[in-house]
């Protein structure tokens, strides 16, 4: 019997609605390169959430690709991006941003998040012009790389510091659906469009086979954006594959429903952990859970489950990371909880 | 009633076998980033064609992405690529190669193909070192951008001139299945692996939703290749989507069967054209047909069909391009042929 | 006895006035990075020629460096440059422009020059957006790489086609002094500032040790230009070395006097050639002479002179290139002329 | 009366020997692009210090240009450089390295220096391949950006950790002459060639008008290095200007004599400061002095001298930086010392 994986939120294929739509539309002839009916309809559905008719939207096959296209399109060669040192573009993209010629200026995160103070400090320490790059963009992720979620007040403050310092604000939304359905969230997609210059809504981690939707509220950043999609190799011949998925995900807000379900599984696991006397290494705000467990229990759990051992706490315990998703099997969550409870009783 | 399109070979979704495989495997949990069972199995199937156990193979979501990753990975900053002026990397990739820092040296094609003489001429006229880049790679497409196909003798000669001049040979196989099933073809996948340093087999144009398989016979070029896939944003979280499609395409040589079918449709159209007294603007070798038709007939055909008007011949006639595919509806081919026949009779 | 060289216009050191200025100012303490008194004074002198008070001017140590900084600063990643196929950026800069990420679109030259028709043709054949780069800049050299010179009418026409097509016009003036003192010239520095967006006046080939002055009439292109100078490694700590040289070159128009002298030497050589019955392979407009000479005479001349054999004409004769300069020794010119006369008499 | 500047070591022109050599050789015709007699002779002189006949050496007009050429030439696109966060390539080159596509991995300095532990830590935290770049080069400066100097033991240890981890070692020698003549130095040029893969000896800060000599002990890194010099715009037509200066600087070890003199001036200032009861903010090891002075004294000194106020210590005192050089006027050093003594007596 193989193990059940809580390793990530992209271990399965896609939501059944998407599969069905692929089947239903398969032999329809469509214009290539994203000029098909499904892309058009998906964009309209997304724009309903933004309460606009014409915000430019593009679909791109992956997050690193989206980030590098956005940054390469938006910045002149001497301009740089401010990000937290735990940011995806800094830590997990193999120098993709630098490969387009741009420096990333890193600052320490607070709870995984970028703060106004950190932006101001980056501006101060990067002002010896022209011997330093000109900071021109701020990059944040929501949810963050450690699963925390920005509040409206936090995003408003970041947006304000950006606007008063001529900085563009980019929001990486690989797990945006998860953030927007978190218990502590008070932001809407419309807020995000109002407060950022460009952002993207991830599909891959919330039930799509692949695909992210780049939304460009700042019209200046939309100029010739499609050239950059093509130049970086991201213009799919069958763009319909991306459009169709976002059409399904935004139909009846399926995307948010799936994210909410993932968050609820995370809350169950987090609550069960504390109920059984185990500590959380970080507050569970979206679909990532960081638990401190005894090593003996970890070894026991590893017989039936896959998950990351995040870091050592002391000789007897470690932090593990669990990720829940749209596809999480609730019976497996239950088994995991029972194993924690049994361990607690035995102790 | 909407028109039937002969515009390209990527207007439909995917072959039903692929759809079925997506359905069948959907909820299976798989390791991310191309380390899944389907990628592994697909690579093994492809290697059977190469008669090797270990040739490195990677799946990438598009042709421009494949080309830019290969070139950026293989070349040092001062090295350049020789290609025909009609080559895809020169004409249809929005400067993707230059965006990675590399110059393309162009030479005139002969029947869409690169010749040994052209390679030698490029070497001669790019030898004023160090004031010129060092030519280090040769890029060809098979089938070419105009649908012609390399013979074994031609590829052997190109391979030889490359090897004797320390040039790497890259073959862009966006339509390789179509080339290898052309009537005049005498090459096998194994030949191609023996004669090139790196090549890719396109999936998008022969029934996949997306995906190209990069094969690296030259082990030097495989070193750290995966870093470049990630750096250019092409490492899909759900790499299974690519692996699964190639698994289906190479099962029972479906890929070649589909390409052969497309070629046969092309031959039917070409033969019917000449049978009815119309000229071909180029020999039909794979799945592209270039016909010279009277403008009046073209206008008539446009009422029911979509296709590109390639270029003007004279005041009364033009070249049109038709592309057939795995999905081509034979009844529509028949209707097109009947329209030509009717026009012929009327004339 | 060593041979006298007509190989190029940068075989000697610098004009004595520059040497003297280096000696005179040597121990003066000056602010670094181009913020010294000499740079300031040199810019003011140049601006007098432009009849402006504030046109931005920067000094850069070489021509390739100037070209790559200008292009990298001015263009977005998807934008490209139109140039003749014989252009310096295409043929003699080791892919420097591509190394900054930009494609060069080449068109055939007419007498070494770019024509309006060629620009229009490049625009037409590069309009399949977004699959092609967006042409955004036009690059010309005056004098051209083959020594020809643009007339005012020609430059006005190029300027007009650029402005009506949203193209920036860059003029590479490595030999601009030579062009502006050519017999057929009817342009002034002020004209050039009015008709281009950015241009540079070469110092290296007209008596400086090194240095080119970049002039930016289009204020949009001056924004943050200094960052690009630094980013590409061209911000000299002792910027005074460049400023001082341009100060001397522009004092009493020394630069133009030197260029005129070089042109006169060229005219003498050209006239003597035709007087003695030899043909010119191109009209001598500036300081390059392309002569067709019998191979026997060439061999004889090679005993005392160095020059390039440009190309074979037939079995008995070849084109040679002579370059004159500010430093050309008139007695050597005389000896060369005498050798031609003697050969003519002997024939 | 203008102020005397201790701002930097590049405020004056060049050493008189260099001026004289420029005068003496001015009208000699020389081959262009660094193939002149002076470059050849200068390389031979440098090689005497290395006790080799053939180590490749190239002259480049500036430090940032040298660093970016070296890194762009040595690394594949996915490879990165480890440096201290105070390193010149990280802090003072306007993203020049990133503009060539490469990431810099920063670690905290210890006394301005890179430690073995920091290298090992960078390797550990950059090992999540292929989602991270591959660290392939280590960058250090000697003297460091804060004037400290590596001992032989320290450089040996760094060299060893590099070699055992397949890392190339690059030493930025903008102030190498100053380091090698420091009191605590126990390294020779030959040691540096043995322990690094590539390094450069700065000329600009030790009496040249401009110029740095890149030495390449690792033959692998010399392959096609000249193409990169040209591609990045650093191939001076009159390469003689660089060669001649290094010829003079290495004749009778003038370079080291000048650096020693600068160091001695620094020691005088440092000793006088402590003799008069003022504290040093850092040990004075080469030609930079970091003094803590009362703000009132600083204001007084500013009437006659220019220097940087480095940072605030408390409400009453600040750190100032003084830089001495080959050109430092000893009478001005004396005046500065007297001002400190007077302030001490008055206190």
XYZ file of N, CA and C in Angstrom, chain C residues 42-255:
642
model
N 34.244 70.600 -21.253
C 34.135 69.952 -22.566
C 32.679 69.901 -23.020
N 31.789 69.562 -22.085
C 30.372 69.515 -22.442
C 29.878 70.886 -22.882
N 30.326 71.924 -22.175
C 29.900 73.262 -22.556
C 30.374 73.617 -23.966
N 31.604 73.250 -24.257
C 32.135 73.529 -25.602
C 31.331 72.799 -26.675
N 31.021 71.552 -26.403
C 30.238 70.782 -27.388
C 28.859 71.410 -27.553
N 28.270 71.817 -26.438
C 26.925 72.415 -26.508
C 26.932 73.708 -27.312
N 28.047 74.401 -27.330
C 28.113 75.603 -28.178
C 27.856 75.236 -29.638
N 28.392 74.110 -30.053
C 28.151 73.650 -31.422
C 26.697 73.289 -31.657
N 26.034 72.883 -30.580
C 24.636 72.470 -30.715
C 23.695 73.651 -30.513
N 24.280 74.784 -30.093
C 23.471 75.954 -29.769
C 22.422 75.650 -28.708
N 22.822 74.864 -27.700
C 21.921 74.618 -26.567
C 22.722 74.777 -25.284
N 22.015 74.895 -24.179
C 22.678 75.052 -22.892
C 22.721 73.760 -22.096
N 21.876 72.822 -22.477
C 21.663 71.740 -21.522
C 21.518 70.347 -22.129
N 21.828 70.198 -23.398
C 21.724 68.851 -23.969
C 22.604 67.902 -23.156
N 22.040 66.783 -22.691
C 22.849 65.839 -21.908
C 23.963 65.233 -22.758
N 25.162 65.200 -22.185
C 26.338 64.645 -22.856
C 27.080 63.758 -21.863
N 27.518 62.612 -22.334
C 28.299 61.692 -21.501
C 29.505 61.215 -22.286
N 30.619 60.974 -21.588
C 31.825 60.476 -22.244
C 32.016 58.997 -21.920
N 32.312 58.221 -22.949
C 32.436 56.775 -22.810
C 33.700 56.332 -23.528
N 34.343 55.280 -22.986
C 35.701 54.964 -23.438
C 35.821 54.249 -24.777
N 34.725 53.855 -25.415
C 34.868 53.163 -26.693
C 33.549 53.081 -27.429
N 33.615 52.765 -28.710
C 32.447 52.800 -29.561
C 31.470 51.664 -29.308
N 31.983 50.455 -29.180
C 31.096 49.323 -28.906
C 30.399 49.536 -27.577
N 31.157 50.025 -26.603
C 30.591 50.313 -25.284
C 29.494 51.371 -25.405
N 29.742 52.413 -26.180
C 28.724 53.452 -26.372
C 27.474 52.856 -27.010
N 27.652 52.077 -28.064
C 26.489 51.506 -28.748
C 25.682 50.595 -27.844
N 26.367 49.738 -27.110
C 25.606 48.779 -26.285
C 24.917 49.466 -25.117
N 25.542 50.495 -24.559
C 24.904 51.231 -23.461
C 23.672 51.965 -23.973
N 23.819 52.608 -25.095
C 22.694 53.367 -25.666
C 21.511 52.446 -25.938
N 21.783 51.332 -26.573
C 20.693 50.445 -26.971
C 20.069 49.773 -25.761
N 20.899 49.322 -24.825
C 20.362 48.675 -23.620
C 19.568 49.658 -22.772
N 19.961 50.912 -22.809
C 19.249 51.910 -22.013
C 17.934 52.314 -22.672
N 17.933 52.356 -24.000
C 16.776 52.926 -24.707
C 15.638 51.947 -24.954
N 15.957 50.671 -25.078
C 14.939 49.722 -25.546
C 14.374 48.857 -24.437
N 13.113 48.495 -24.568
C 12.539 47.440 -23.742
C 12.973 46.101 -24.346
N 12.828 45.027 -23.560
C 13.406 43.735 -23.946
C 12.920 43.210 -25.295
N 11.701 43.575 -25.692
C 11.143 43.007 -26.933
C 11.384 43.905 -28.132
N 12.128 44.973 -27.945
C 12.334 45.929 -29.033
C 13.668 45.685 -29.729
N 13.710 45.983 -31.023
C 14.876 45.657 -31.830
C 15.377 46.880 -32.592
N 16.538 46.700 -33.215
C 17.221 47.779 -33.931
C 17.334 47.407 -35.404
N 17.061 48.347 -36.267
C 17.255 48.151 -37.710
C 18.613 48.730 -38.094
N 19.393 47.977 -38.840
C 20.714 48.448 -39.278
C 21.038 47.828 -40.623
N 21.991 48.422 -41.327
C 22.445 47.768 -42.558
C 23.305 46.562 -42.187
N 23.356 45.608 -43.096
C 24.080 44.366 -42.811
C 25.579 44.615 -42.676
N 26.063 45.754 -43.156
C 27.476 46.087 -42.998
C 27.717 46.963 -41.769
N 26.678 47.176 -40.972
C 26.793 48.044 -39.801
C 27.741 47.496 -38.742
N 28.400 48.410 -38.045
C 29.383 47.999 -37.042
C 28.748 47.126 -35.968
N 27.545 47.485 -35.510
C 26.904 46.694 -34.450
C 26.584 45.278 -34.924
N 26.408 45.100 -36.218
C 26.090 43.776 -36.750
C 27.356 42.965 -37.020
N 28.367 43.625 -37.562
C 29.521 42.895 -38.118
C 30.771 42.882 -37.251
N 30.921 43.853 -36.351
C 32.211 44.007 -35.690
C 32.132 44.198 -34.182
N 31.045 43.745 -33.573
C 30.933 43.961 -32.125
C 30.665 42.660 -31.356
N 31.016 41.522 -31.967
C 30.976 40.234 -31.250
C 29.651 40.009 -30.526
N 28.587 40.394 -31.205
C 27.275 40.147 -30.595
C 27.018 40.989 -29.356
N 27.659 42.151 -29.262
C 27.504 42.991 -28.059
C 26.052 43.415 -27.850
N 25.361 43.711 -28.927
C 23.975 44.167 -28.804
C 23.084 42.998 -28.393
N 23.261 41.862 -29.051
C 22.489 40.677 -28.684
C 22.783 40.288 -27.231
N 24.020 40.489 -26.790
C 24.364 40.148 -25.405
C 23.578 40.989 -24.404
N 23.058 42.143 -24.839
C 22.167 42.902 -23.957
C 20.715 42.488 -24.160
N 20.494 41.509 -25.052
C 19.159 40.938 -25.207
C 18.384 41.382 -26.437
N 18.981 42.225 -27.271
C 18.227 42.816 -28.375
C 18.617 42.267 -29.744
N 17.616 42.089 -30.573
C 17.806 41.608 -31.931
C 18.152 42.779 -32.846
N 19.037 42.519 -33.803
C 19.317 43.473 -34.869
C 18.646 42.957 -36.134
N 17.837 43.792 -36.742
C 17.196 43.444 -38.017
C 18.044 44.077 -39.108
N 18.566 43.255 -40.009
C 19.473 43.821 -41.004
C 18.794 43.964 -42.362
N 19.232 44.997 -43.060
C 18.761 45.267 -44.420
C 19.986 45.579 -45.266
N 19.893 45.411 -46.589
C 21.068 45.646 -47.426
C 21.405 47.136 -47.503
N 22.678 47.482 -47.463
C 23.078 48.882 -47.595
C 23.102 49.303 -49.062
N 22.992 50.596 -49.294
C 23.242 51.169 -50.617
C 24.397 52.149 -50.441
N 25.520 51.872 -51.065
C 26.737 52.667 -50.835
C 27.066 52.744 -49.352
N 26.876 51.660 -48.655
C 27.175 51.618 -47.230
C 26.129 52.261 -46.352
N 25.108 52.867 -46.983
C 24.138 53.646 -46.219
C 22.783 52.955 -46.105
N 22.069 53.360 -45.070
C 20.702 52.893 -44.872
C 19.771 53.814 -45.650
N 18.775 53.217 -46.322
C 17.821 54.028 -47.084
C 16.449 53.986 -46.424
N 15.651 54.963 -46.761
C 14.273 55.007 -46.274
C 13.521 53.755 -46.709
N 13.749 53.337 -47.936
C 13.052 52.154 -48.452
C 13.410 50.919 -47.619
N 14.660 50.836 -47.235
C 15.087 49.682 -46.438
C 14.424 49.704 -45.068
N 14.302 50.876 -44.486
C 13.605 50.974 -43.186
C 12.166 50.530 -43.344
N 11.521 51.025 -44.373
C 10.107 50.665 -44.574
C 9.945 49.171 -44.829
N 10.876 48.627 -45.583
C 10.803 47.192 -45.856
C 11.022 46.385 -44.576
N 11.920 46.843 -43.723
C 12.143 46.142 -42.448
C 10.893 46.189 -41.580
N 10.210 47.328 -41.608
C 8.977 47.439 -40.816
C 7.917 46.481 -41.337
N 7.804 46.407 -42.660
C 6.797 45.523 -43.245
C 7.087 44.066 -42.926
N 8.334 43.676 -43.069
C 8.629 42.244 -42.876
C 8.819 41.890 -41.408
N 8.683 42.864 -40.522
C 8.743 42.576 -39.084
C 7.482 43.065 -38.398
N 6.357 42.655 -38.925
C 5.096 43.164 -38.390
C 4.162 42.041 -37.934
N 4.649 40.814 -37.939
C 3.799 39.699 -37.515
C 3.841 39.607 -35.990
N 3.239 40.595 -35.340
C 3.270 40.714 -33.876
C 2.265 39.781 -33.227
N 2.517 39.281 -32.033
C 3.740 39.470 -31.236
C 4.777 38.376 -31.482
N 4.737 37.740 -32.653
C 5.698 36.676 -32.941
C 7.047 37.237 -33.408
N 7.105 38.540 -33.597
C 8.340 39.196 -33.997
C 8.632 40.328 -33.022
N 9.890 40.711 -32.937
C 10.233 41.866 -32.111
C 9.623 43.132 -32.701
N 9.500 44.145 -31.870
C 9.000 45.422 -32.368
C 10.204 46.298 -32.738
N 10.368 46.621 -34.028
C 11.448 47.540 -34.402
C 11.229 48.882 -33.700
N 12.257 49.366 -33.002
C 12.044 50.584 -32.199
C 13.190 51.589 -32.375
N 14.282 51.133 -32.992
C 15.409 52.032 -33.159
C 16.032 51.772 -34.520
N 16.577 52.837 -35.097
C 17.331 52.720 -36.344
C 18.762 53.147 -36.056
N 19.697 52.324 -36.492
C 21.122 52.604 -36.266
C 21.795 52.924 -37.590
N 22.468 54.070 -37.641
C 23.303 54.378 -38.812
C 24.668 54.850 -38.324
N 25.651 54.779 -39.219
C 26.977 55.323 -38.934
C 27.265 56.418 -39.951
N 27.868 57.505 -39.485
C 28.280 58.574 -40.400
C 29.646 59.075 -39.929
N 30.698 58.936 -40.734
C 30.775 58.231 -41.981
C 30.425 56.755 -41.791
N 29.998 56.108 -42.888
C 29.643 54.699 -42.811
C 30.889 53.832 -42.683
N 30.672 52.553 -42.507
C 31.766 51.605 -42.367
C 32.633 51.548 -43.628
N 32.074 51.999 -44.765
C 32.874 51.993 -45.987
C 33.268 53.405 -46.401
N 33.148 54.351 -45.475
C 33.686 55.685 -45.719
C 32.759 56.640 -46.424
N 31.547 56.185 -46.734
C 30.619 57.121 -47.382
C 29.972 58.019 -46.327
N 29.335 59.074 -46.827
C 28.879 60.157 -45.960
C 27.420 60.477 -46.291
N 26.601 60.648 -45.261
C 25.198 61.008 -45.468
C 25.065 62.494 -45.815
N 24.208 62.801 -46.783
C 23.871 64.201 -47.041
C 22.751 64.612 -46.086
N 22.549 65.920 -46.018
C 21.485 66.445 -45.163
C 20.127 65.912 -45.624
N 19.931 65.866 -46.921
C 18.646 65.381 -47.435
C 18.426 63.925 -47.033
N 19.469 63.140 -47.118
C 19.335 61.731 -46.733
C 19.005 61.587 -45.249
N 19.707 62.359 -44.427
C 19.456 62.245 -42.990
C 18.071 62.772 -42.632
N 17.657 63.826 -43.303
C 16.299 64.336 -43.061
C 15.248 63.289 -43.413
N 15.473 62.609 -44.523
C 14.500 61.590 -44.948
C 14.461 60.441 -43.946
N 15.632 60.012 -43.483
C 15.672 58.933 -42.488
C 15.010 59.382 -41.188
N 15.296 60.607 -40.799
C 14.709 61.141 -39.572
C 13.188 61.168 -39.686
N 12.706 61.570 -40.849
C 11.257 61.659 -41.035
C 10.601 60.282 -40.978
N 11.207 59.304 -41.641
C 10.594 57.968 -41.618
C 10.640 57.391 -40.206
N 11.669 57.715 -39.451
C 11.735 57.261 -38.057
C 10.616 57.901 -37.252
N 10.515 59.213 -37.345
C 9.523 59.894 -36.502
C 8.099 59.489 -36.847
N 7.858 59.210 -38.115
C 6.483 58.824 -38.449
C 6.199 57.363 -38.114
N 7.215 56.635 -37.732
C 7.003 55.229 -37.372
C 7.425 54.909 -35.940
N 7.532 55.944 -35.111
C 7.878 55.745 -33.700
C 9.204 55.002 -33.520
N 10.151 55.318 -34.378
C 11.480 54.714 -34.304
C 12.482 55.747 -33.796
N 13.315 55.360 -32.876
C 14.392 56.224 -32.393
C 15.553 56.142 -33.378
N 16.215 57.265 -33.620
C 17.340 57.268 -34.550
C 18.658 57.467 -33.793
N 19.528 56.474 -33.906
C 20.860 56.500 -33.275
C 21.907 56.644 -34.368
N 22.787 57.632 -34.214
C 23.870 57.807 -35.171
C 25.204 57.527 -34.490
N 25.884 56.531 -35.006
C 27.215 56.141 -34.522
C 28.221 57.043 -35.229
N 28.884 57.890 -34.448
C 29.790 58.861 -35.047
C 31.253 58.561 -34.793
N 31.607 57.284 -34.858
C 33.017 56.936 -34.659
C 33.906 57.797 -35.548
N 33.429 58.063 -36.762
C 34.163 58.938 -37.679
C 33.293 60.130 -38.095
N 32.581 60.693 -37.130
C 31.679 61.799 -37.445
C 32.448 63.052 -37.862
N 33.579 63.307 -37.222
C 34.364 64.488 -37.594
C 34.797 64.366 -39.048
N 35.178 63.188 -39.441
C 35.586 62.948 -40.813
C 34.412 63.174 -41.769
N 33.239 62.717 -41.371
C 32.058 62.910 -42.216
C 31.729 64.397 -42.360
N 31.769 65.110 -41.242
C 31.331 66.513 -41.251
C 32.330 67.432 -41.947
N 33.518 66.928 -42.248
C 34.497 67.734 -42.971
C 34.744 67.189 -44.370
N 33.896 66.232 -44.783
C 34.011 65.703 -46.143
C 33.569 66.773 -47.146
N 34.099 66.696 -48.339
C 33.735 67.680 -49.355
C 32.237 67.702 -49.619
N 31.638 66.521 -49.644
C 30.219 66.481 -50.016
C 29.295 66.733 -48.825
N 29.870 66.915 -47.647
C 29.022 67.085 -46.464
C 28.267 68.406 -46.490
N 26.992 68.384 -46.081
C 26.263 69.636 -45.874
C 25.526 69.619 -44.532
N 26.031 68.797 -43.620
C 25.427 68.693 -42.282
C 26.304 69.390 -41.244
N 25.672 69.874 -40.168
C 26.406 70.394 -39.021
C 26.078 69.525 -37.800
N 26.858 69.691 -36.754
C 26.527 68.992 -35.503
C 25.120 69.362 -35.045
N 24.777 70.606 -35.230
C 23.438 71.057 -34.816
C 22.348 70.358 -35.621
N 22.580 70.171 -36.909
C 21.626 69.410 -37.726
C 21.458 68.001 -37.179
N 22.568 67.419 -36.848
C 22.523 66.024 -36.389
C 21.745 65.930 -35.089
N 21.961 66.893 -34.207
C 21.192 66.909 -32.962
C 19.711 67.089 -33.225
N 19.388 67.840 -34.272
C 17.975 68.080 -34.574
C 17.322 66.860 -35.218
N 18.107 66.085 -35.935
C 17.525 64.997 -36.738
C 17.597 63.625 -36.085
N 18.427 63.478 -35.049
C 18.537 62.168 -34.391
C 17.996 62.254 -32.964
N 17.871 61.105 -32.323
C 17.469 61.072 -30.921
C 18.688 60.985 -30.010
N 19.720 60.356 -30.509
C 20.945 60.182 -29.738
C 22.066 59.906 -30.742
N 23.233 60.477 -30.474
C 24.368 60.200 -31.379
C 25.647 60.346 -30.581
N 26.745 59.863 -31.172
C 28.023 60.071 -30.488
C 29.111 60.523 -31.443
N 29.985 61.346 -30.889
C 31.101 61.904 -31.645
C 32.356 61.166 -31.212
N 32.970 60.471 -32.142
C 34.145 59.691 -31.807
C 35.375 60.552 -31.559
N 36.143 60.185 -30.557
C 37.417 60.849 -30.312
C 38.593 59.962 -30.703
N 38.447 58.658 -30.485
C 39.545 57.708 -30.677
C 40.174 57.809 -32.062
N 39.343 57.998 -33.089
C 39.844 57.968 -34.465
C 40.255 59.346 -34.962
N 40.170 60.323 -34.090
C 40.551 61.670 -34.525
C 41.455 62.339 -33.488
N 42.357 61.544 -32.929
C 43.410 62.147 -32.136
C 43.329 62.008 -30.633
N 42.293 61.339 -30.115
C 42.248 61.080 -28.677
C 42.889 59.730 -28.380
N 43.332 59.542 -27.138
C 43.820 58.224 -26.731
C 42.666 57.236 -26.710
N 41.543 57.751 -26.272
C 40.308 56.960 -26.204
C 39.197 57.923 -25.869
N 37.954 57.531 -26.178
C 36.843 58.364 -25.773
C 35.887 58.737 -26.882
N 34.597 58.662 -26.538
C 33.531 59.051 -27.448
C 32.552 59.889 -26.623
N 31.986 60.905 -27.260
C 31.041 61.780 -26.559
C 29.624 61.461 -27.011
N 28.816 60.958 -26.082
C 27.423 60.620 -26.392
C 26.551 61.846 -26.144
N 25.815 62.266 -27.159
C 24.950 63.443 -27.079
C 23.496 62.971 -27.189
N 22.638 63.481 -26.304
C 21.273 62.955 -26.222
C 20.247 64.060 -26.420
N 19.946 64.401 -27.671
C 18.951 65.455 -27.920
C 17.548 65.076 -27.434
N 17.207 63.803 -27.473
C 15.872 63.382 -27.029
C 15.903 63.187 -25.515
N 15.253 64.089 -24.769
C 15.398 64.057 -23.306
C 14.905 62.749 -22.680
N 13.953 62.095 -23.338
C 13.438 60.829 -22.826
C 14.570 59.800 -22.691
N 15.514 59.848 -23.615
C 16.599 58.862 -23.613
C 17.679 59.184 -22.584
N 17.621 60.379 -22.015
C 18.638 60.750 -21.020
C 18.277 60.286 -19.617
N 17.022 59.880 -19.424
C 16.584 59.503 -18.072
C 17.386 58.295 -17.571
N 18.073 58.503 -16.463
C 18.858 57.438 -15.826
C 19.942 56.862 -16.730
N 20.364 57.610 -17.733
C 21.385 57.087 -18.647
C 22.669 56.741 -17.898
N 22.976 57.531 -16.857
C 24.217 57.286 -16.110
C 24.228 55.930 -15.406
N 23.068 55.435 -15.019
C 23.016 54.097 -14.413
C 23.532 53.050 -15.402
N 23.156 53.230 -16.651
C 23.549 52.245 -17.659
C 25.046 52.314 -17.943
N 25.599 53.532 -17.898
C 27.046 53.676 -18.062
C 27.756 52.874 -16.969
N 27.261 53.017 -15.749
C 27.888 52.288 -14.632
C 27.625 50.788 -14.759
N 26.394 50.415 -15.059
C 26.045 48.990 -15.103
C 26.867 48.229 -16.139
N 27.219 48.904 -17.226
C 27.989 48.226 -18.268
C 29.490 48.434 -18.080
N 29.875 48.965 -16.923
C 31.304 49.043 -16.588
C 32.034 50.212 -17.210
N 31.303 51.233 -17.659
C 31.945 52.314 -18.411
C 32.128 53.609 -17.621
N 31.830 53.559 -16.318
C 31.983 54.786 -15.535
C 33.415 54.845 -14.995
N 34.283 55.562 -15.696
C 35.687 55.637 -15.288
C 35.843 56.431 -13.995
N 36.621 55.907 -13.069
C 36.927 56.655 -11.847
C 37.528 58.008 -12.229
N 38.506 57.984 -13.129
C 39.124 59.233 -13.572
C 38.483 59.688 -14.882
N 37.223 60.058 -14.788
C 36.494 60.533 -15.957
C 37.189 61.739 -16.582
N 38.005 62.408 -15.788
C 38.749 63.566 -16.287
C 39.532 63.253 -17.546
N 40.001 62.005 -17.654
C 40.811 61.614 -18.816
C 40.008 61.765 -20.105
N 38.726 61.465 -20.037
C 37.886 61.615 -21.216
C 37.509 63.078 -21.430
N 37.103 63.740 -20.349
C 36.680 65.134 -20.459
C 37.794 66.020 -21.019
N 38.973 65.825 -20.486
C 40.107 66.647 -20.886
C 40.379 66.516 -22.384
N 40.267 65.313 -22.894
C 40.547 65.103 -24.310
C 39.515 65.790 -25.197
N 38.243 65.682 -24.817
C 37.223 66.357 -25.624
C 37.312 67.868 -25.487
N 37.772 68.326 -24.329
C 37.998 69.762 -24.158
C 39.034 70.239 -25.176
N 40.125 69.490 -25.297
C 41.154 69.881 -26.267
C 40.662 69.717 -27.699
N 39.933 68.643 -27.965
C 39.477 68.397 -29.337
C 38.496 69.447 -29.819
N 37.675 69.944 -28.905
C 36.681 70.937 -29.327
C 37.190 72.373 -29.201
N 38.351 72.569 -28.535
C 38.932 73.916 -28.448
C 39.344 74.327 -29.860
N 38.865 75.463 -30.303
C 39.178 75.947 -31.651
C 38.897 74.906 -32.736
N 37.944 74.042 -32.471
C 37.544 73.033 -33.465
C 38.712 72.176 -33.942
N 39.629 71.894 -33.035
C 40.783 71.051 -33.393
C 40.323 69.757 -34.062
N 39.299 69.165 -33.481
C 38.720 67.914 -33.990
C 38.424 67.986 -35.490
